[in-house]
Amino acid sequence: FQVGADRCSITARCVSSIMLMPEQVVHFPQAPAYCRGLIHLRGQVIPLMDTRTLFGMPTLEQEYADFCAMLDARKQDHLNWVEELDRCLEEDVRFPLATDHHLCALGKWYDSFTTDNNAVMFHLHKLDEPHQRFHVAAHRFNECKKKRTGCGGDLEIRKAAKAAREENMPLILKLLEEAKEVFLSSYQAIVIVLEGEQGSLGLIVDKVHSVETVIPIDEDQSNSYFSRSSFVSGVAKSEKTNELMLTLNHQSLLDLCQGLQY
């Protein structure tokens, strides 16, 4: 299963069920940060543990808020670029910002942004064409300014600027706003219910990949992973893909629910 950027595994012997994150979760006072609340399942009250918080990672909610703030900043970069082009056209002065769509603030971000969320990456690729078209007006304007004055009144440049402002700008802003929903809808938290002698708990994870055999790696080869968390007992690799993953200590996780009072 997946927790943030980490691929993890846990023995199937202690797993009683795997389910989608329930919509109804009961929160209780003085719950530790890693406990998201309680659910009722098959006659049992089960605490839900957020594995991201246990591993010291940002929660999905924090990651989403950061992503939204980043997109809002890029929208403002884009609006600033448009306002500057309008000013230069009116005052008939050279446009000082980047006319190359790779060099403006939005373009630099677009070219460098990476995520393992394939749905978000696919959606953001839709920005490329309207963003390129958007820079045509500024490029034409500056090319004209090299040769003569009065370029702000040039009909073709005005037409390109109007299209940028009224067609391409709203489309780019719309695509950036829609990326927030794509991000949110592409994540569906999963609960892995662990069962022990003293009770059960639910581990909230980002995704469950498979149920398969994993091969433990010798401790000497995996020491660098052990300091990450007291809940990590070792490292293993997938028998199918040879991909490395953290092996979680199911008993240490189950022990978490012993100190909870609810």
mmCIF file of C-alpha atoms in Angstrom:
data_model
loop_
_atom_site.group_PDB
_atom_site.id
_atom_site.type_symbol
_atom_site.label_atom_id
_atom_site.label_comp_id
_atom_site.label_asym_id
_atom_site.label_seq_id
_atom_site.Cartn_x
_atom_site.Cartn_y
_atom_site.Cartn_z
ATOM 1 C CA PHE A 1 0.000 0.000 0.000
ATOM 2 C CA GLN A 2 0.982 3.638 -0.390
ATOM 3 C CA VAL A 3 1.567 6.282 2.273
ATOM 4 C CA GLY A 4 2.620 9.554 0.685
ATOM 5 C CA ALA A 5 5.686 8.760 -1.413
ATOM 6 C CA ASP A 6 6.414 5.547 0.531
ATOM 7 C CA ARG A 7 5.399 2.072 -0.525
ATOM 8 C CA CYS A 8 4.667 -0.090 2.519
ATOM 9 C CA SER A 9 3.655 -3.618 3.449
ATOM 10 C CA ILE A 10 2.180 -5.377 6.458
ATOM 11 C CA THR A 11 1.520 -9.018 7.183
ATOM 12 C CA ALA A 12 -1.856 -10.156 5.864
ATOM 13 C CA ARG A 13 -2.313 -12.386 8.914
ATOM 14 C CA CYS A 14 -3.464 -9.442 11.016
ATOM 15 C CA VAL A 15 -5.661 -7.809 8.338
ATOM 16 C CA SER A 16 -9.367 -8.480 8.832
ATOM 17 C CA SER A 17 -10.726 -6.192 6.095
ATOM 18 C CA ILE A 18 -9.937 -3.417 3.622
ATOM 19 C CA MET A 19 -12.505 -0.686 2.990
ATOM 20 C CA LEU A 20 -12.990 2.818 1.652
ATOM 21 C CA MET A 21 -12.617 5.583 4.217
ATOM 22 C CA PRO A 22 -16.096 5.965 5.791
ATOM 23 C CA GLU A 23 -17.794 9.337 5.500
ATOM 24 C CA GLN A 24 -19.020 9.192 9.097
ATOM 25 C CA VAL A 25 -16.178 9.301 11.613
ATOM 26 C CA VAL A 26 -16.793 10.138 15.275
ATOM 27 C CA HIS A 27 -14.179 12.491 16.721
ATOM 28 C CA PHE A 28 -13.441 12.378 20.432
ATOM 29 C CA PRO A 29 -11.780 14.866 22.831
ATOM 30 C CA GLN A 30 -8.065 14.682 23.573
ATOM 31 C CA ALA A 31 -7.398 12.321 20.681
ATOM 32 C CA PRO A 32 -3.719 12.280 19.658
ATOM 33 C CA ALA A 33 -2.889 13.924 16.331
ATOM 34 C CA TYR A 34 -2.511 10.593 14.570
ATOM 35 C CA CYS A 35 -6.016 9.418 15.575
ATOM 36 C CA ARG A 36 -8.659 10.636 13.114
ATOM 37 C CA GLY A 37 -11.599 9.331 15.156
ATOM 38 C CA LEU A 38 -13.749 6.251 15.617
ATOM 39 C CA ILE A 39 -15.916 4.088 13.368
ATOM 40 C CA HIS A 40 -18.378 1.314 14.124
ATOM 41 C CA LEU A 41 -17.668 -1.909 12.236
ATOM 42 C CA ARG A 42 -19.263 -5.304 12.807
ATOM 43 C CA GLY A 43 -20.184 -4.540 16.403
ATOM 44 C CA GLN A 44 -16.793 -3.038 17.271
ATOM 45 C CA VAL A 45 -15.678 0.535 17.873
ATOM 46 C CA ILE A 46 -12.452 0.939 15.909
ATOM 47 C CA PRO A 47 -10.009 3.876 16.142
ATOM 48 C CA LEU A 48 -8.634 5.190 12.844
ATOM 49 C CA MET A 49 -4.913 5.972 12.669
ATOM 50 C CA ASP A 50 -3.536 8.320 10.005
ATOM 51 C CA THR A 51 -0.325 6.703 8.752
ATOM 52 C CA ARG A 52 0.853 9.972 7.193
ATOM 53 C CA THR A 53 0.840 11.620 10.632
ATOM 54 C CA LEU A 54 2.493 8.594 12.229
ATOM 55 C CA PHE A 55 5.307 8.868 9.677
ATOM 56 C CA GLY A 56 5.690 12.627 10.192
ATOM 57 C CA MET A 57 4.313 13.455 6.745
ATOM 58 C CA PRO A 58 1.851 16.215 5.839
ATOM 59 C CA THR A 59 -1.729 14.991 5.948
ATOM 60 C CA LEU A 60 -3.650 14.743 2.696
ATOM 61 C CA GLU A 61 -5.617 17.822 3.783
ATOM 62 C CA GLN A 62 -2.381 19.779 4.282
ATOM 63 C CA GLU A 63 -1.048 18.588 0.935
ATOM 64 C CA TYR A 64 -4.274 19.679 -0.754
ATOM 65 C CA ALA A 65 -4.183 23.114 0.917
ATOM 66 C CA ASP A 66 -0.569 23.619 -0.220
ATOM 67 C CA PHE A 67 -1.488 22.543 -3.753
ATOM 68 C CA CYS A 68 -4.408 25.003 -3.855
ATOM 69 C CA ALA A 69 -2.213 27.843 -2.564
ATOM 70 C CA MET A 70 0.376 27.062 -5.236
ATOM 71 C CA LEU A 71 -2.271 27.138 -7.993
ATOM 72 C CA ASP A 72 -3.710 30.408 -6.683
ATOM 73 C CA ALA A 73 -0.227 31.940 -6.805
ATOM 74 C CA ARG A 74 0.168 30.815 -10.421
ATOM 75 C CA LYS A 75 -3.223 32.319 -11.276
ATOM 76 C CA GLN A 76 -2.068 35.635 -9.823
ATOM 77 C CA ASP A 77 1.186 35.429 -11.818
ATOM 78 C CA HIS A 78 -0.912 35.014 -14.937
ATOM 79 C CA LEU A 79 -3.215 37.934 -14.106
ATOM 80 C CA ASN A 80 -0.204 40.170 -13.430
ATOM 81 C CA TRP A 81 1.216 39.263 -16.849
ATOM 82 C CA VAL A 82 -2.064 40.206 -18.580
ATOM 83 C CA GLU A 83 -2.343 43.507 -16.715
ATOM 84 C CA GLU A 84 1.212 44.426 -17.703
ATOM 85 C CA LEU A 85 0.518 43.660 -21.370
ATOM 86 C CA ASP A 86 -2.609 45.840 -21.280
ATOM 87 C CA ARG A 87 -0.603 48.681 -19.735
ATOM 88 C CA CYS A 88 2.114 48.448 -22.385
ATOM 89 C CA LEU A 89 -0.436 48.454 -25.204
ATOM 90 C CA GLU A 90 -2.143 51.554 -23.819
ATOM 91 C CA GLU A 91 1.093 53.432 -23.175
ATOM 92 C CA ASP A 92 2.780 52.075 -26.329
ATOM 93 C CA VAL A 93 5.909 51.039 -24.434
ATOM 94 C CA ARG A 94 7.893 47.837 -24.769
ATOM 95 C CA PHE A 95 6.522 44.840 -22.831
ATOM 96 C CA PRO A 96 9.194 44.055 -20.170
ATOM 97 C CA LEU A 97 8.052 40.582 -19.076
ATOM 98 C CA ALA A 98 8.828 37.241 -20.721
ATOM 99 C CA THR A 99 7.319 36.703 -24.175
ATOM 100 C CA ASP A 100 8.648 33.126 -24.291
ATOM 101 C CA HIS A 101 6.004 30.920 -22.653
ATOM 102 C CA HIS A 102 8.773 28.840 -21.043
ATOM 103 C CA LEU A 103 10.258 31.855 -19.255
ATOM 104 C CA CYS A 104 7.249 33.542 -17.621
ATOM 105 C CA ALA A 105 6.388 32.678 -14.004
ATOM 106 C CA LEU A 106 3.570 30.328 -15.034
ATOM 107 C CA GLY A 107 5.731 28.680 -17.709
ATOM 108 C CA LYS A 108 8.672 28.090 -15.371
ATOM 109 C CA TRP A 109 6.352 26.498 -12.845
ATOM 110 C CA TYR A 110 4.609 24.384 -15.503
ATOM 111 C CA ASP A 111 7.907 23.073 -16.900
ATOM 112 C CA SER A 112 9.330 22.173 -13.479
ATOM 113 C CA PHE A 113 6.207 20.877 -11.705
ATOM 114 C CA THR A 114 6.133 17.129 -11.071
ATOM 115 C CA THR A 115 3.793 14.869 -9.135
ATOM 116 C CA ASP A 116 3.116 11.152 -8.961
ATOM 117 C CA ASN A 117 -0.587 11.963 -9.351
ATOM 118 C CA ASN A 118 -1.146 10.981 -12.993
ATOM 119 C CA ALA A 119 -4.627 12.515 -13.113
ATOM 120 C CA VAL A 120 -3.273 15.939 -12.106
ATOM 121 C CA MET A 121 -0.380 15.740 -14.588
ATOM 122 C CA PHE A 122 -2.729 14.778 -17.431
ATOM 123 C CA HIS A 123 -5.043 17.665 -16.589
ATOM 124 C CA LEU A 124 -2.235 20.235 -16.363
ATOM 125 C CA HIS A 125 -1.007 19.249 -19.829
ATOM 126 C CA LYS A 126 -4.150 20.991 -21.111
ATOM 127 C CA LEU A 127 -2.509 24.296 -20.136
ATOM 128 C CA ASP A 128 0.207 24.016 -22.747
ATOM 129 C CA GLU A 129 -1.652 25.038 -25.910
ATOM 130 C CA PRO A 130 -3.648 28.022 -24.556
ATOM 131 C CA HIS A 131 -0.573 29.207 -22.673
ATOM 132 C CA GLN A 132 1.514 29.209 -25.859
ATOM 133 C CA ARG A 133 -1.213 31.101 -27.741
ATOM 134 C CA PHE A 134 -1.366 33.579 -24.910
ATOM 135 C CA HIS A 135 2.193 34.785 -25.505
ATOM 136 C CA VAL A 136 1.660 35.519 -29.208
ATOM 137 C CA ALA A 137 0.288 39.021 -28.570
ATOM 138 C CA ALA A 138 3.240 40.117 -26.413
ATOM 139 C CA HIS A 139 5.746 38.658 -28.876
ATOM 140 C CA ARG A 140 4.129 40.448 -31.838
ATOM 141 C CA PHE A 141 3.985 43.690 -29.882
ATOM 142 C CA ASN A 142 7.679 43.622 -28.954
ATOM 143 C CA GLU A 143 8.706 42.653 -32.485
ATOM 144 C CA CYS A 144 6.736 45.632 -33.762
ATOM 145 C CA LYS A 145 8.335 47.960 -31.193
ATOM 146 C CA LYS A 146 11.771 47.066 -32.555
ATOM 147 C CA LYS A 147 10.787 48.581 -35.910
ATOM 148 C CA ARG A 148 8.489 51.495 -35.151
ATOM 149 C CA THR A 149 6.255 53.320 -32.664
ATOM 150 C CA GLY A 150 2.471 53.283 -32.502
ATOM 151 C CA CYS A 151 2.370 49.506 -32.139
ATOM 152 C CA GLY A 152 -0.254 49.717 -29.400
ATOM 153 C CA GLY A 153 -2.797 50.675 -32.037
ATOM 154 C CA ASP A 154 -1.838 47.922 -34.498
ATOM 155 C CA LEU A 155 -5.034 46.069 -35.421
ATOM 156 C CA GLU A 156 -3.494 42.580 -35.519
ATOM 157 C CA ILE A 157 -1.716 43.068 -32.205
ATOM 158 C CA ARG A 158 -4.905 44.416 -30.625
ATOM 159 C CA LYS A 159 -6.796 41.418 -31.974
ATOM 160 C CA ALA A 160 -4.240 38.983 -30.540
ATOM 161 C CA ALA A 161 -4.275 40.789 -27.183
ATOM 162 C CA LYS A 162 -8.082 40.729 -27.090
ATOM 163 C CA ALA A 163 -8.089 36.978 -27.770
ATOM 164 C CA ALA A 164 -5.504 36.464 -25.031
ATOM 165 C CA ARG A 165 -7.517 38.448 -22.511
ATOM 166 C CA GLU A 166 -11.034 37.242 -23.382
ATOM 167 C CA GLU A 167 -10.422 33.647 -24.477
ATOM 168 C CA ASN A 168 -7.078 32.239 -23.361
ATOM 169 C CA MET A 169 -6.859 33.909 -19.954
ATOM 170 C CA PRO A 170 -10.260 32.614 -18.719
ATOM 171 C CA LEU A 171 -9.409 29.146 -20.048
ATOM 172 C CA ILE A 172 -6.059 29.048 -18.242
ATOM 173 C CA LEU A 173 -7.620 30.274 -14.987
ATOM 174 C CA LYS A 174 -10.402 27.696 -15.365
ATOM 175 C CA LEU A 175 -7.928 24.851 -15.931
ATOM 176 C CA LEU A 176 -5.900 25.862 -12.878
ATOM 177 C CA GLU A 177 -9.043 25.986 -10.734
ATOM 178 C CA GLU A 178 -10.231 22.613 -12.061
ATOM 179 C CA ALA A 179 -6.869 21.082 -11.119
ATOM 180 C CA LYS A 180 -7.886 21.445 -7.463
ATOM 181 C CA GLU A 181 -10.925 19.233 -7.988
ATOM 182 C CA VAL A 182 -8.898 16.731 -10.033
ATOM 183 C CA PHE A 183 -6.404 16.482 -7.163
ATOM 184 C CA LEU A 184 -9.145 15.936 -4.600
ATOM 185 C CA SER A 185 -11.160 13.435 -6.635
ATOM 186 C CA SER A 186 -8.085 11.351 -7.494
ATOM 187 C CA TYR A 187 -7.481 10.481 -3.838
ATOM 188 C CA GLN A 188 -9.783 8.057 -2.061
ATOM 189 C CA ALA A 189 -8.361 7.107 1.326
ATOM 190 C CA ILE A 190 -8.423 3.411 2.195
ATOM 191 C CA VAL A 191 -8.732 1.873 5.654
ATOM 192 C CA ILE A 192 -6.847 -1.347 6.410
ATOM 193 C CA VAL A 193 -8.395 -2.900 9.520
ATOM 194 C CA LEU A 194 -5.866 -4.704 11.721
ATOM 195 C CA GLU A 195 -7.036 -7.210 14.308
ATOM 196 C CA GLY A 196 -5.121 -8.242 17.425
ATOM 197 C CA GLU A 197 -5.741 -10.000 20.714
ATOM 198 C CA GLN A 198 -6.503 -6.741 22.543
ATOM 199 C CA GLY A 199 -8.629 -5.111 19.851
ATOM 200 C CA SER A 200 -8.629 -3.673 16.348
ATOM 201 C CA LEU A 201 -7.616 -0.472 14.622
ATOM 202 C CA GLY A 202 -7.930 1.003 11.157
ATOM 203 C CA LEU A 203 -4.879 2.272 9.270
ATOM 204 C CA ILE A 204 -5.702 5.116 6.869
ATOM 205 C CA VAL A 205 -3.531 4.807 3.753
ATOM 206 C CA ASP A 206 -3.509 6.542 0.368
ATOM 207 C CA LYS A 207 -3.872 3.463 -1.803
ATOM 208 C CA VAL A 208 -3.769 -0.335 -1.655
ATOM 209 C CA HIS A 209 -1.734 -1.810 -4.503
ATOM 210 C CA SER A 210 -1.973 -5.566 -4.050
ATOM 211 C CA VAL A 211 -1.942 -8.610 -1.815
ATOM 212 C CA GLU A 212 1.243 -10.485 -2.648
ATOM 213 C CA THR A 213 4.335 -12.201 -1.324
ATOM 214 C CA VAL A 214 7.208 -9.918 -0.341
ATOM 215 C CA ILE A 215 10.826 -10.892 0.241
ATOM 216 C CA PRO A 216 12.545 -9.511 3.380
ATOM 217 C CA ILE A 217 15.891 -7.801 2.849
ATOM 218 C CA ASP A 218 18.816 -8.446 5.190
ATOM 219 C CA GLU A 219 19.053 -5.930 8.020
ATOM 220 C CA ASP A 220 22.559 -4.848 6.954
ATOM 221 C CA GLN A 221 21.193 -3.756 3.569
ATOM 222 C CA SER A 222 18.276 -1.800 4.993
ATOM 223 C CA ASN A 223 19.601 0.029 8.066
ATOM 224 C CA SER A 224 19.010 3.447 6.499
ATOM 225 C CA TYR A 225 15.258 2.862 6.559
ATOM 226 C CA PHE A 226 14.890 1.900 10.220
ATOM 227 C CA SER A 227 15.292 5.388 11.661
ATOM 228 C CA ARG A 228 12.206 6.634 9.829
ATOM 229 C CA SER A 229 9.684 5.392 12.373
ATOM 230 C CA SER A 230 9.377 3.080 15.345
ATOM 231 C CA PHE A 231 6.598 1.373 13.413
ATOM 232 C CA VAL A 232 8.968 0.232 10.656
ATOM 233 C CA SER A 233 10.439 -3.211 11.293
ATOM 234 C CA GLY A 234 12.402 -3.652 8.091
ATOM 235 C CA VAL A 235 12.515 -3.466 4.318
ATOM 236 C CA ALA A 236 11.239 -5.945 1.768
ATOM 237 C CA LYS A 237 10.914 -6.160 -1.984
ATOM 238 C CA SER A 238 8.009 -7.216 -4.134
ATOM 239 C CA GLU A 239 8.279 -10.738 -5.515
ATOM 240 C CA LYS A 240 6.532 -9.512 -8.678
ATOM 241 C CA THR A 241 8.315 -6.221 -9.392
ATOM 242 C CA ASN A 242 11.395 -6.182 -7.096
ATOM 243 C CA GLU A 243 10.217 -2.778 -5.853
ATOM 244 C CA LEU A 244 11.442 -1.883 -2.359
ATOM 245 C CA MET A 245 8.942 -1.207 0.406
ATOM 246 C CA LEU A 246 8.903 -0.581 4.138
ATOM 247 C CA THR A 247 7.662 -3.425 6.335
ATOM 248 C CA LEU A 248 5.485 -2.166 9.178
ATOM 249 C CA ASN A 249 5.415 -3.713 12.640
ATOM 250 C CA HIS A 250 1.762 -4.649 13.083
ATOM 251 C CA GLN A 251 2.079 -5.208 16.832
ATOM 252 C CA SER A 252 3.543 -1.738 17.430
ATOM 253 C CA LEU A 253 0.626 -0.289 15.498
ATOM 254 C CA LEU A 254 -1.947 -2.336 17.408
ATOM 255 C CA ASP A 255 -0.371 -1.223 20.688
ATOM 256 C CA LEU A 256 -1.345 2.357 19.817
ATOM 257 C CA CYS A 257 -4.981 1.736 20.612
ATOM 258 C CA GLN A 258 -4.217 0.463 24.112
ATOM 259 C CA GLY A 259 -3.580 3.944 25.499
ATOM 260 C CA LEU A 260 -6.602 5.590 23.907
ATOM 261 C CA GLN A 261 -9.472 6.638 26.140
ATOM 262 C CA TYR A 262 -12.831 7.054 24.457
#
